Amino acid sequence: MAKKILTTPISAEDLEDIHIGDVIYLNGYLTTCRDVAHRRVIEEGRELPVDVRGGAILHAGPIIRALGDDRYEMVNVGPTTSMRMEKFEEAFIAKTGVRLVIGKGGMKDGTMRACRDHKALHCVFPAGCAVVAAVCVEKIVSAEWKDLGMPETLWTCKVNEFGPLIVSIDTHGRNIFEENKVIFNQRKEEAYEAIIPEVRFIK
Amino acid sequence: MTKEEAVSRLTDTIAKFVAYTGKCLPDDVRAKIRELAAEEEAPLAKAIYECMDRNQKLAVERNCPSCQDTGAVQFFLKCGAGFPYIGELPDLLREAVVRATKDAPLRHNCVETFDEYNTGKNVGTGIPSLFWEIVPGRDDLDLSTYMAGGGCTLPGKAMVLMPGEGYEGVTRFVLDVMTSYGLNACPPLLVGVGVGTSVDVAALHSKKALMRPIGSHNSNPRAAKLEQLLEDGINKIGLGPQGLMGKRSVLGVNVENSARHPSVIGVAVNVGCWSHRRGHIVFDRDLNYTIDSHSEVDF
Ligand code: SF4
């Protein structure tokens, strides 16, 4: 199977044939964006200082080494739990026109609606693989909202085949984590029924 | 060797060992992940396992922690009552963590509660955690180290069941954690289950269970049977790597137990993520050490 690679700026058409469970990669630009940045854009109505229309954001707080002269190096960058941004993500996608939201774990209905209506994806980068992510970063091209501190600064990175990214929400209204949960719970009940006759140790 | 030299040597070795465990997983975990990865056929699960494998190689190559969350450091000591440096251990273990934090480098993961600030050194009130067992009649130090990450600590849960709920209730309790918080704790998971009287006892058992090697069994045949039943059962749920579905869910299930009050069954679950950063090192009284968790260790 050929590697599916998206390149920013991403168009709605680029995402049409991508479905939950697909593995994709990203070329181009990626901006780290998490809790407070979401809050500023949505609750305080501020403009994101980085144009992410057709672009990608990553829920992450990286470890950055400052090289002086406003130059920086990415040491280590792992995704953080996306669910914390669920409250804002629907409005955030609508307002900024971002096409790719990358993080850890699933997101819920709001993000799912935004992905369907505004043509965007939520993807998971395998957590615990912070070194793989760091080597996909070619360079850091800008740092905005530095007043938020290192983890929350908007670090825009030039990335090369950033991934693997597992599509968890697609543009067709599907959500892999929510669908899996139903299956997992069913299987759990079967497992439980199979175990209990074997553990009646109290008689 | 003067006492001062000895303390400095012990501190240095433990600092290096802790830093090392942050970039290289123990042998049993690596072997188990390889085994689980080989079983997967779905492209998605395979891609995730390949990524994990690549990540661990890169961490060694670049000499940096493999996961960005290097956890809160915990020590489990089985210390001989005659170990010559027993009284120095609390201070030197703190110092070892401070050093490892600088050298590895480890992420700053120690926030003082109520005052709510990060100490920036990975040490604070009660961190690193020390869990002591004094062993009469011995003069060595058996030390297990652990980095408790946020994601894998979150599912931890303890409660006291009524005897009527029995081991059926214990089973239900463990399985429910797997499909709720377990999903986001970076499976495949190592599952520690503690059984005893009160929540404190059960919780400590469940954590100590995570210090046991993968594939080891409880010495009580029924407890060992429950380990196997739970392992098979949770595997059938098929959480797969990262909870994105696959053939298996766990690295293993370890149960630790003690006797209970007749009116209660205390039960607790603790989980370790795929990046299960446990280390095991034993010092004799002359500070010669053996490491059995990591065969390739090289300071
Ligand atoms: S759960 Fe483990 S592997 Fe996942 S991010 Fe946390 S420490 Fe890393």
mmCIF file with all atom_site columns, N, CA and C in Angstrom, chain A residues 42-67:
data_model
loop_
_atom_site.group_PDB
_atom_site.id
_atom_site.type_symbol
_atom_site.label_atom_id
_atom_site.label_alt_id
_atom_site.label_comp_id
_atom_site.label_asym_id
_atom_site.label_entity_id
_atom_site.label_seq_id
_atom_site.pdbx_PDB_ins_code
_atom_site.Cartn_x
_atom_site.Cartn_y
_atom_site.Cartn_z
_atom_site.occupancy
_atom_site.B_iso_or_equiv
_atom_site.pdbx_formal_charge
_atom_site.auth_seq_id
_atom_site.auth_comp_id
_atom_site.auth_asym_id
_atom_site.auth_atom_id
_atom_site.pdbx_PDB_model_num
ATOM 1  N N  . ILE A 1 42 ? -11.496 31.046 21.211 1.00 0.00 ? 42 ILE A N  1
ATOM 2  C CA . ILE A 1 42 ? -12.941 30.845 21.284 1.00 0.00 ? 42 ILE A CA 1
ATOM 3  C C  . ILE A 1 42 ? -13.589 31.719 22.365 1.00 0.00 ? 42 ILE A C  1
ATOM 4  N N  . GLU A 1 43 ? -13.084 31.628 23.595 1.00 0.00 ? 43 GLU A N  1
ATOM 5  C CA . GLU A 1 43 ? -13.757 32.371 24.669 1.00 0.00 ? 43 GLU A CA 1
ATOM 6  C C  . GLU A 1 43 ? -13.466 33.856 24.623 1.00 0.00 ? 43 GLU A C  1
ATOM 7  N N  . GLU A 1 44 ? -12.231 34.211 24.249 1.00 0.00 ? 44 GLU A N  1
ATOM 8  C CA . GLU A 1 44 ? -11.867 35.621 24.251 1.00 0.00 ? 44 GLU A CA 1
ATOM 9  C C  . GLU A 1 44 ? -11.947 36.241 22.873 1.00 0.00 ? 44 GLU A C  1
ATOM 10 N N  . GLY A 1 45 ? -12.264 35.422 21.883 1.00 0.00 ? 45 GLY A N  1
ATOM 11 C CA . GLY A 1 45 ? -12.493 35.935 20.539 1.00 0.00 ? 45 GLY A CA 1
ATOM 12 C C  . GLY A 1 45 ? -11.260 36.532 19.867 1.00 0.00 ? 45 GLY A C  1
ATOM 13 N N  . ARG A 1 46 ? -10.083 36.128 20.304 1.00 0.00 ? 46 ARG A N  1
ATOM 14 C CA . ARG A 1 46 ? -8.884  36.658 19.667 1.00 0.00 ? 46 ARG A CA 1
ATOM 15 C C  . ARG A 1 46 ? -8.571  35.903 18.381 1.00 0.00 ? 46 ARG A C  1
ATOM 16 N N  . GLU A 1 47 ? -7.808  36.534 17.514 1.00 0.00 ? 47 GLU A N  1
ATOM 17 C CA . GLU A 1 47 ? -7.399  35.872 16.274 1.00 0.00 ? 47 GLU A CA 1
ATOM 18 C C  . GLU A 1 47 ? -6.161  35.028 16.560 1.00 0.00 ? 47 GLU A C  1
ATOM 19 N N  . LEU A 1 48 ? -6.131  33.813 16.026 1.00 0.00 ? 48 LEU A N  1
ATOM 20 C CA . LEU A 1 48 ? -4.929  33.002 16.148 1.00 0.00 ? 48 LEU A CA 1
ATOM 21 C C  . LEU A 1 48 ? -3.820  33.705 15.358 1.00 0.00 ? 48 LEU A C  1
ATOM 22 N N  . PRO A 1 49 ? -2.662  33.926 15.951 1.00 0.00 ? 49 PRO A N  1
ATOM 23 C CA . PRO A 1 49 ? -1.616  34.684 15.241 1.00 0.00 ? 49 PRO A CA 1
ATOM 24 C C  . PRO A 1 49 ? -0.942  33.890 14.113 1.00 0.00 ? 49 PRO A C  1
ATOM 25 N N  . VAL A 1 50 ? -1.356  32.628 13.961 1.00 0.00 ? 50 VAL A N  1
ATOM 26 C CA . VAL A 1 50 ? -0.811  31.819 12.868 1.00 0.00 ? 50 VAL A CA 1
ATOM 27 C C  . VAL A 1 50 ? -1.982  31.454 11.965 1.00 0.00 ? 50 VAL A C  1
ATOM 28 N N  . ASP A 1 51 ? -1.799  31.605 10.656 1.00 0.00 ? 51 ASP A N  1
ATOM 29 C CA . ASP A 1 51 ? -2.869  31.230 9.741  1.00 0.00 ? 51 ASP A CA 1
ATOM 30 C C  . ASP A 1 51 ? -2.829  29.719 9.526  1.00 0.00 ? 51 ASP A C  1
ATOM 31 N N  . VAL A 1 52 ? -3.816  29.015 10.095 1.00 0.00 ? 52 VAL A N  1
ATOM 32 C CA . VAL A 1 52 ? -3.814  27.557 9.955  1.00 0.00 ? 52 VAL A CA 1
ATOM 33 C C  . VAL A 1 52 ? -4.895  27.082 8.974  1.00 0.00 ? 52 VAL A C  1
ATOM 34 N N  . ARG A 1 53 ? -5.461  28.037 8.201  1.00 0.00 ? 53 ARG A N  1
ATOM 35 C CA . ARG A 1 53 ? -6.454  27.643 7.199  1.00 0.00 ? 53 ARG A CA 1
ATOM 36 C C  . ARG A 1 53 ? -5.814  26.628 6.246  1.00 0.00 ? 53 ARG A C  1
ATOM 37 N N  . GLY A 1 54 ? -6.452  25.464 6.118  1.00 0.00 ? 54 GLY A N  1
ATOM 38 C CA . GLY A 1 54 ? -5.874  24.414 5.268  1.00 0.00 ? 54 GLY A CA 1
ATOM 39 C C  . GLY A 1 54 ? -4.674  23.737 5.919  1.00 0.00 ? 54 GLY A C  1
ATOM 40 N N  . GLY A 1 55 ? -4.392  24.084 7.146  1.00 0.00 ? 55 GLY A N  1
ATOM 41 C CA . GLY A 1 55 ? -3.197  23.563 7.826  1.00 0.00 ? 55 GLY A CA 1
ATOM 42 C C  . GLY A 1 55 ? -3.498  22.553 8.903  1.00 0.00 ? 55 GLY A C  1
ATOM 43 N N  . ALA A 1 56 ? -2.542  22.384 9.805  1.00 0.00 ? 56 ALA A N  1
ATOM 44 C CA . ALA A 1 56 ? -2.641  21.338 10.814 1.00 0.00 ? 56 ALA A CA 1
ATOM 45 C C  . ALA A 1 56 ? -2.229  21.867 12.176 1.00 0.00 ? 56 ALA A C  1
ATOM 46 N N  . ILE A 1 57 ? -2.935  21.418 13.219 1.00 0.00 ? 57 ILE A N  1
ATOM 47 C CA . ILE A 1 57 ? -2.495  21.713 14.585 1.00 0.00 ? 57 ILE A CA 1
ATOM 48 C C  . ILE A 1 57 ? -2.228  20.409 15.329 1.00 0.00 ? 57 ILE A C  1
ATOM 49 N N  . LEU A 1 58 ? -1.380  20.517 16.338 1.00 0.00 ? 58 LEU A N  1
ATOM 50 C CA . LEU A 1 58 ? -1.013  19.361 17.160 1.00 0.00 ? 58 LEU A CA 1
ATOM 51 C C  . LEU A 1 58 ? -1.265  19.704 18.623 1.00 0.00 ? 58 LEU A C  1
ATOM 52 N N  . HIS A 1 59 ? -2.079  18.880 19.288 1.00 0.00 ? 59 HIS A N  1
ATOM 53 C CA . HIS A 1 59 ? -2.261  19.035 20.732 1.00 0.00 ? 59 HIS A CA 1
ATOM 54 C C  . HIS A 1 59 ? -1.013  18.477 21.408 1.00 0.00 ? 59 HIS A C  1
ATOM 55 N N  . ALA A 1 60 ? -0.118  19.350 21.828 1.00 0.00 ? 60 ALA A N  1
ATOM 56 C CA . ALA A 1 60 ? 1.140   18.881 22.413 1.00 0.00 ? 60 ALA A CA 1
ATOM 57 C C  . ALA A 1 60 ? 1.813   20.001 23.167 1.00 0.00 ? 60 ALA A C  1
ATOM 58 N N  . GLY A 1 61 ? 2.655   19.620 24.090 1.00 0.00 ? 61 GLY A N  1
ATOM 59 C CA . GLY A 1 61 ? 3.520   20.569 24.787 1.00 0.00 ? 61 GLY A CA 1
ATOM 60 C C  . GLY A 1 61 ? 4.938   20.071 24.626 1.00 0.00 ? 61 GLY A C  1
ATOM 61 N N  . PRO A 1 62 ? 5.673   20.605 23.683 1.00 0.00 ? 62 PRO A N  1
ATOM 62 C CA . PRO A 1 62 ? 6.990   20.053 23.361 1.00 0.00 ? 62 PRO A CA 1
ATOM 63 C C  . PRO A 1 62 ? 8.090   20.499 24.319 1.00 0.00 ? 62 PRO A C  1
ATOM 64 N N  . ILE A 1 63 ? 9.209   19.805 24.251 1.00 0.00 ? 63 ILE A N  1
ATOM 65 C CA . ILE A 1 63 ? 10.427  20.263 24.930 1.00 0.00 ? 63 ILE A CA 1
ATOM 66 C C  . ILE A 1 63 ? 11.301  20.903 23.851 1.00 0.00 ? 63 ILE A C  1
ATOM 67 N N  . ILE A 1 64 ? 11.597  22.193 24.022 1.00 0.00 ? 64 ILE A N  1
ATOM 68 C CA . ILE A 1 64 ? 12.299  22.969 22.999 1.00 0.00 ? 64 ILE A CA 1
ATOM 69 C C  . ILE A 1 64 ? 13.626  23.449 23.560 1.00 0.00 ? 64 ILE A C  1
ATOM 70 N N  . ARG A 1 65 ? 14.634  23.442 22.751 1.00 0.00 ? 65 ARG A N  1
ATOM 71 C CA . ARG A 1 65 ? 15.919  24.017 23.161 1.00 0.00 ? 65 ARG A CA 1
ATOM 72 C C  . ARG A 1 65 ? 16.093  25.342 22.433 1.00 0.00 ? 65 ARG A C  1
ATOM 73 N N  . ALA A 1 66 ? 16.317  26.423 23.175 1.00 0.00 ? 66 ALA A N  1
ATOM 74 C CA . ALA A 1 66 ? 16.523  27.734 22.544 1.00 0.00 ? 66 ALA A CA 1
ATOM 75 C C  . ALA A 1 66 ? 17.974  27.833 22.083 1.00 0.00 ? 66 ALA A C  1
ATOM 76 N N  . LEU A 1 67 ? 18.167  28.231 20.811 1.00 0.00 ? 67 LEU A N  1
ATOM 77 C CA . LEU A 1 67 ? 19.523  28.303 20.268 1.00 0.00 ? 67 LEU A CA 1
ATOM 78 C C  . LEU A 1 67 ? 20.028  29.734 20.184 1.00 0.00 ? 67 LEU A C  1
#
